[in-house]
PDB file of C-alpha atoms in Angstrom:
ATOM      1  CA  MET A  10      -0.053   0.393   0.048  1.00 84.00           C
ATOM      2  CA  GLU A  11       1.014   3.395  -0.504  1.00 91.00           C
ATOM      3  CA  ILE A  12      -0.351   7.312   0.597  1.00 92.00           C
ATOM      4  CA  ILE A  13      -1.609   9.032  -1.880  1.00 92.00           C
ATOM      5  CA  ALA A  14      -3.028  11.830  -0.168  1.00 94.00           C
ATOM      6  CA  HIS A  15      -3.850  12.639   3.260  1.00 97.00           C
ATOM      7  CA  GLY A  16      -6.066  15.561   5.215  1.00 97.00           C
ATOM      8  CA  ILE A  17      -7.021  16.872   8.052  1.00 97.00           C
ATOM      9  CA  ASP A  18      -9.672  18.825  10.356  1.00 97.00           C
ATOM     10  CA  LEU A  19      -9.902  20.838  13.403  1.00 97.00           C
ATOM     11  CA  VAL A  20     -13.677  21.147  14.725  1.00 97.00           C
ATOM     12  CA  ASP A  21     -15.542  23.091  17.532  1.00 95.00           C
ATOM     13  CA  PHE A  22     -17.330  21.420  19.943  1.00 93.00           C
ATOM     14  CA  PRO A  23     -20.027  24.692  20.032  1.00 93.00           C
ATOM     15  CA  ARG A  24     -20.556  24.931  16.470  1.00 94.00           C
ATOM     16  CA  ILE A  25     -22.301  21.038  16.382  1.00 95.00           C
ATOM     17  CA  GLU A  26     -23.377  21.458  20.073  1.00 95.00           C
ATOM     18  CA  ASP A  27     -25.556  24.696  17.940  1.00 96.00           C
ATOM     19  CA  MET A  28     -26.609  22.642  14.291  1.00 96.00           C
ATOM     20  CA  VAL A  29     -27.599  19.965  16.732  1.00 95.00           C
ATOM     21  CA  LYS A  30     -29.524  22.735  19.152  1.00 96.00           C
ATOM     22  CA  ARG A  31     -31.077  25.079  15.998  1.00 96.00           C
ATOM     23  CA  HIS A  32     -32.247  22.130  13.344  1.00 97.00           C
ATOM     24  CA  GLY A  33     -32.342  18.539  14.946  1.00 95.00           C
ATOM     25  CA  GLU A  34     -33.095  16.013  13.334  1.00 96.00           C
ATOM     26  CA  ARG A  35     -32.865  17.158  10.522  1.00 97.00           C
ATOM     27  CA  PHE A  36     -29.081  18.792  10.558  1.00 97.00           C
ATOM     28  CA  LEU A  37     -28.674  14.624  12.514  1.00 98.00           C
ATOM     29  CA  ASP A  38     -30.293  13.075   9.818  1.00 98.00           C
ATOM     30  CA  ARG A  39     -27.982  15.286   6.603  1.00 97.00           C
ATOM     31  CA  VAL A  40     -24.473  14.494   7.737  1.00 97.00           C
ATOM     32  CA  PHE A  41     -24.477  11.420  10.026  1.00 98.00           C
ATOM     33  CA  THR A  42     -25.826   8.598   9.165  1.00 98.00           C
ATOM     34  CA  LYS A  43     -28.614   6.267  11.209  1.00 98.00           C
ATOM     35  CA  ALA A  44     -25.573   4.196  13.059  1.00 97.00           C
ATOM     36  CA  GLU A  45     -22.937   7.205  13.711  1.00 97.00           C
ATOM     37  CA  GLN A  46     -25.849   8.672  15.750  1.00 97.00           C
ATOM     38  CA  ALA A  47     -26.792   5.647  17.557  1.00 97.00           C
ATOM     39  CA  TYR A  48     -22.736   5.832  18.459  1.00 95.00           C
ATOM     40  CA  ALA A  49     -22.791   9.318  19.507  1.00 95.00           C
ATOM     41  CA  LYS A  50     -26.680   9.131  21.424  1.00 95.00           C
ATOM     42  CA  ALA A  51     -24.926   5.944  23.726  1.00 94.00           C
ATOM     43  CA  ASN A  52     -22.310   7.600  25.234  1.00 90.00           C
ATOM     44  CA  LYS A  53     -22.037  10.578  28.085  1.00 89.00           C
ATOM     45  CA  ASN A  54     -19.977  12.644  25.868  1.00 90.00           C
ATOM     46  CA  GLY A  55     -22.164  13.005  22.706  1.00 92.00           C
ATOM     47  CA  VAL A  56     -21.342  16.078  20.889  1.00 95.00           C
ATOM     48  CA  GLU A  57     -18.233  15.434  20.633  1.00 95.00           C
ATOM     49  CA  LYS A  58     -18.320  11.630  19.013  1.00 95.00           C
ATOM     50  CA  LEU A  59     -20.490  13.983  17.081  1.00 97.00           C
ATOM     51  CA  ALA A  60     -17.717  16.806  16.266  1.00 97.00           C
ATOM     52  CA  GLY A  61     -14.961  13.538  15.598  1.00 97.00           C
ATOM     53  CA  ARG A  62     -16.876  12.322  12.653  1.00 97.00           C
ATOM     54  CA  PHE A  63     -17.299  15.342  11.435  1.00 97.00           C
ATOM     55  CA  ALA A  64     -14.213  16.454  11.186  1.00 98.00           C
ATOM     56  CA  ALA A  65     -13.482  13.039   9.982  1.00 98.00           C
ATOM     57  CA  LYS A  66     -15.878  13.858   7.601  1.00 97.00           C
ATOM     58  CA  GLU A  67     -13.927  16.850   6.313  1.00 96.00           C
ATOM     59  CA  ALA A  68     -10.468  15.503   6.384  1.00 97.00           C
ATOM     60  CA  VAL A  69     -11.937  12.845   3.686  1.00 97.00           C
ATOM     61  CA  LEU A  70     -13.279  15.380   1.049  1.00 96.00           C
ATOM     62  CA  LYS A  71      -9.808  17.529   1.660  1.00 96.00           C
ATOM     63  CA  LEU A  72      -7.984  14.167   1.129  1.00 95.00           C
ATOM     64  CA  LEU A  73     -10.522  13.504  -2.308  1.00 94.00           C
ATOM     65  CA  GLY A  74      -9.759  17.139  -3.196  1.00 88.00           C
ATOM     66  CA  THR A  75     -13.828  17.938  -3.380  1.00 80.00           C
ATOM     67  CA  GLY A  76     -14.827  19.495  -0.737  1.00 72.00           C
ATOM     68  CA  TRP A  77     -18.548  19.653   0.359  1.00 71.00           C
ATOM     69  CA  ARG A  78     -20.352  19.944  -3.240  1.00 72.00           C
ATOM     70  CA  GLY A  79     -22.449  18.455  -6.435  1.00 80.00           C
ATOM     71  CA  LYS A  80     -23.637  15.218  -5.764  1.00 89.00           C
ATOM     72  CA  ILE A  81     -21.456  14.751  -2.109  1.00 94.00           C
ATOM     73  CA  ALA A  82     -24.188  13.560   0.477  1.00 95.00           C
ATOM     74  CA  TRP A  83     -22.596  13.399   3.828  1.00 96.00           C
ATOM     75  CA  THR A  84     -23.636  10.346   4.900  1.00 97.00           C
ATOM     76  CA  ASP A  85     -21.564   9.138   1.762  1.00 97.00           C
ATOM     77  CA  ILE A  86     -19.288   8.808   4.158  1.00 98.00           C
ATOM     78  CA  GLU A  87     -19.874   6.766   7.560  1.00 98.00           C
ATOM     79  CA  VAL A  88     -17.236   6.999  10.474  1.00 98.00           C
ATOM     80  CA  ILE A  89     -18.169   2.978  12.346  1.00 96.00           C
ATOM     81  CA  ASN A  90     -15.763   2.082  15.434  1.00 94.00           C
ATOM     82  CA  THR A  91     -14.347  -1.351  15.289  1.00 93.00           C
ATOM     83  CA  ALA A  92     -14.746  -3.958  18.409  1.00 91.00           C
ATOM     84  CA  THR A  93     -11.641  -2.604  20.063  1.00 94.00           C
ATOM     85  CA  GLY A  94     -12.597   1.419  19.475  1.00 91.00           C
ATOM     86  CA  GLN A  95     -10.420   1.806  16.413  1.00 95.00           C
ATOM     87  CA  PRO A  96     -12.810   4.605  13.553  1.00 96.00           C
ATOM     88  CA  ILE A  97     -12.496   3.197  10.070  1.00 96.00           C
ATOM     89  CA  VAL A  98     -14.561   4.727   6.932  1.00 97.00           C
ATOM     90  CA  ASN A  99     -16.796   3.295   4.909  1.00 97.00           C
ATOM     91  CA  LEU A 100     -17.952   5.458   1.888  1.00 97.00           C
ATOM     92  CA  SER A 101     -20.837   5.318  -0.282  1.00 97.00           C
ATOM     93  CA  GLY A 102     -22.241   7.216  -3.366  1.00 96.00           C
ATOM     94  CA  GLU A 103     -21.064   9.705  -4.626  1.00 95.00           C
ATOM     95  CA  VAL A 104     -17.851   9.262  -2.841  1.00 96.00           C
ATOM     96  CA  LYS A 105     -16.845   6.248  -3.410  1.00 97.00           C
ATOM     97  CA  ILE A 106     -17.291   6.770  -7.226  1.00 95.00           C
ATOM     98  CA  ILE A 107     -14.668   9.815  -7.037  1.00 94.00           C
ATOM     99  CA  ALA A 108     -12.170   7.598  -4.379  1.00 95.00           C
ATOM    100  CA  ASP A 109     -12.343   4.708  -6.744  1.00 95.00           C
ATOM    101  CA  LYS A 110     -12.054   7.179  -9.915  1.00 94.00           C
ATOM    102  CA  SER A 111      -8.464   8.312  -7.704  1.00 93.00           C
ATOM    103  CA  GLY A 112      -7.492   4.437  -7.010  1.00 94.00           C
ATOM    104  CA  ILE A 113      -7.946   4.802  -2.851  1.00 95.00           C
ATOM    105  CA  THR A 114      -8.913   1.556  -1.787  1.00 94.00           C
ATOM    106  CA  GLN A 115      -8.431   2.564   2.242  1.00 94.00           C
ATOM    107  CA  ILE A 116      -8.535   5.099   4.139  1.00 97.00           C
ATOM    108  CA  SER A 117      -7.435   5.541   7.225  1.00 96.00           C
ATOM    109  CA  VAL A 118      -8.787   8.064  10.378  1.00 98.00           C
ATOM    110  CA  SER A 119      -7.954   8.996  13.029  1.00 97.00           C
ATOM    111  CA  ILE A 120      -9.402  11.223  15.233  1.00 97.00           C
ATOM    112  CA  THR A 121      -8.967  12.854  19.077  1.00 96.00           C
ATOM    113  CA  HIS A 122     -10.256  15.484  21.550  1.00 92.00           C
ATOM    114  CA  THR A 123      -9.673  18.063  23.321  1.00 91.00           C
ATOM    115  CA  ALA A 124     -11.577  20.438  26.162  1.00 87.00           C
ATOM    116  CA  ASN A 125     -13.190  21.673  23.161  1.00 92.00           C
ATOM    117  CA  PHE A 126     -11.571  20.956  19.819  1.00 96.00           C
ATOM    118  CA  ALA A 127     -12.176  17.095  17.870  1.00 96.00           C
ATOM    119  CA  ILE A 128      -9.388  16.724  15.370  1.00 97.00           C
ATOM    120  CA  ALA A 129      -9.188  14.045  13.179  1.00 98.00           C
ATOM    121  CA  SER A 130      -7.122  13.220   9.960  1.00 98.00           C
ATOM    122  CA  ALA A 131      -7.305  11.306   7.181  1.00 98.00           C
ATOM    123  CA  VAL A 132      -5.271   9.251   4.896  1.00 98.00           C
ATOM    124  CA  ALA A 133      -6.005   8.078   1.343  1.00 97.00           C
ATOM    125  CA  LEU A 134      -4.095   3.883   0.880  1.00 95.00           C
ATOM    126  CA  ALA A 135      -3.948   2.617  -3.015  1.00 93.00           C
ATOM    127  CA  GLU A 136      -2.471  -0.841  -3.259  1.00 86.00           C
ATOM    128  CA  LEU A 137       0.957  -0.053  -5.368  1.00 76.00           C
ATOM    129  CA  LYS A 138       1.033   0.075  -9.028  1.00 72.00           C
ATOM    130  CA  GLY A 139       2.062  -3.815  -9.845  1.00 62.00           C
ATOM    131  CA  HIS A 140       1.275  -5.488  -6.256  1.00 54.00           C
ATOM    132  CA  LYS A 141      -1.755  -6.920  -5.294  1.00 54.00           C
TER     133      LYS A 141
END
C-alpha cells in the first residue's frame, strides 16, 4: 500500500452543539448516518463524538480534493468503530465513485479530542502499482 493523499480537520464542539440545537434531527440526518447517531447517543459525550465524526468527514473530503459539493452527501462518508474502538471509514455514493476513480482502496482515519475540539486526520491508501 502507498499513501496517495492526506486530509486533516479541526472542529469546535460548540459549533456542532449549536447545529444540533438549532436544526435537530434535520441536521443529524443530513450529516450523520443512523449508526453514527446511535454511537453518539450511546456515549455521555455525544457532541464530542459527533464533532469527531464531522472532522473525519471533512478530512476525507480534503484528501479527495473535492470539498463538499456537487452530488456528494455527508452520509456518503460513514465513520464507525471496530470492536476495539478504532475508527474506520466506509464510503458510498458519489464519494465512493470519486475514491475509486482516484485509485483509493482504503482510508485510514484517526480522531482525537481536547476539551473543546475534535481533530481528525485521514490518509488515503492505494495498492502499489504492480502489486496486489
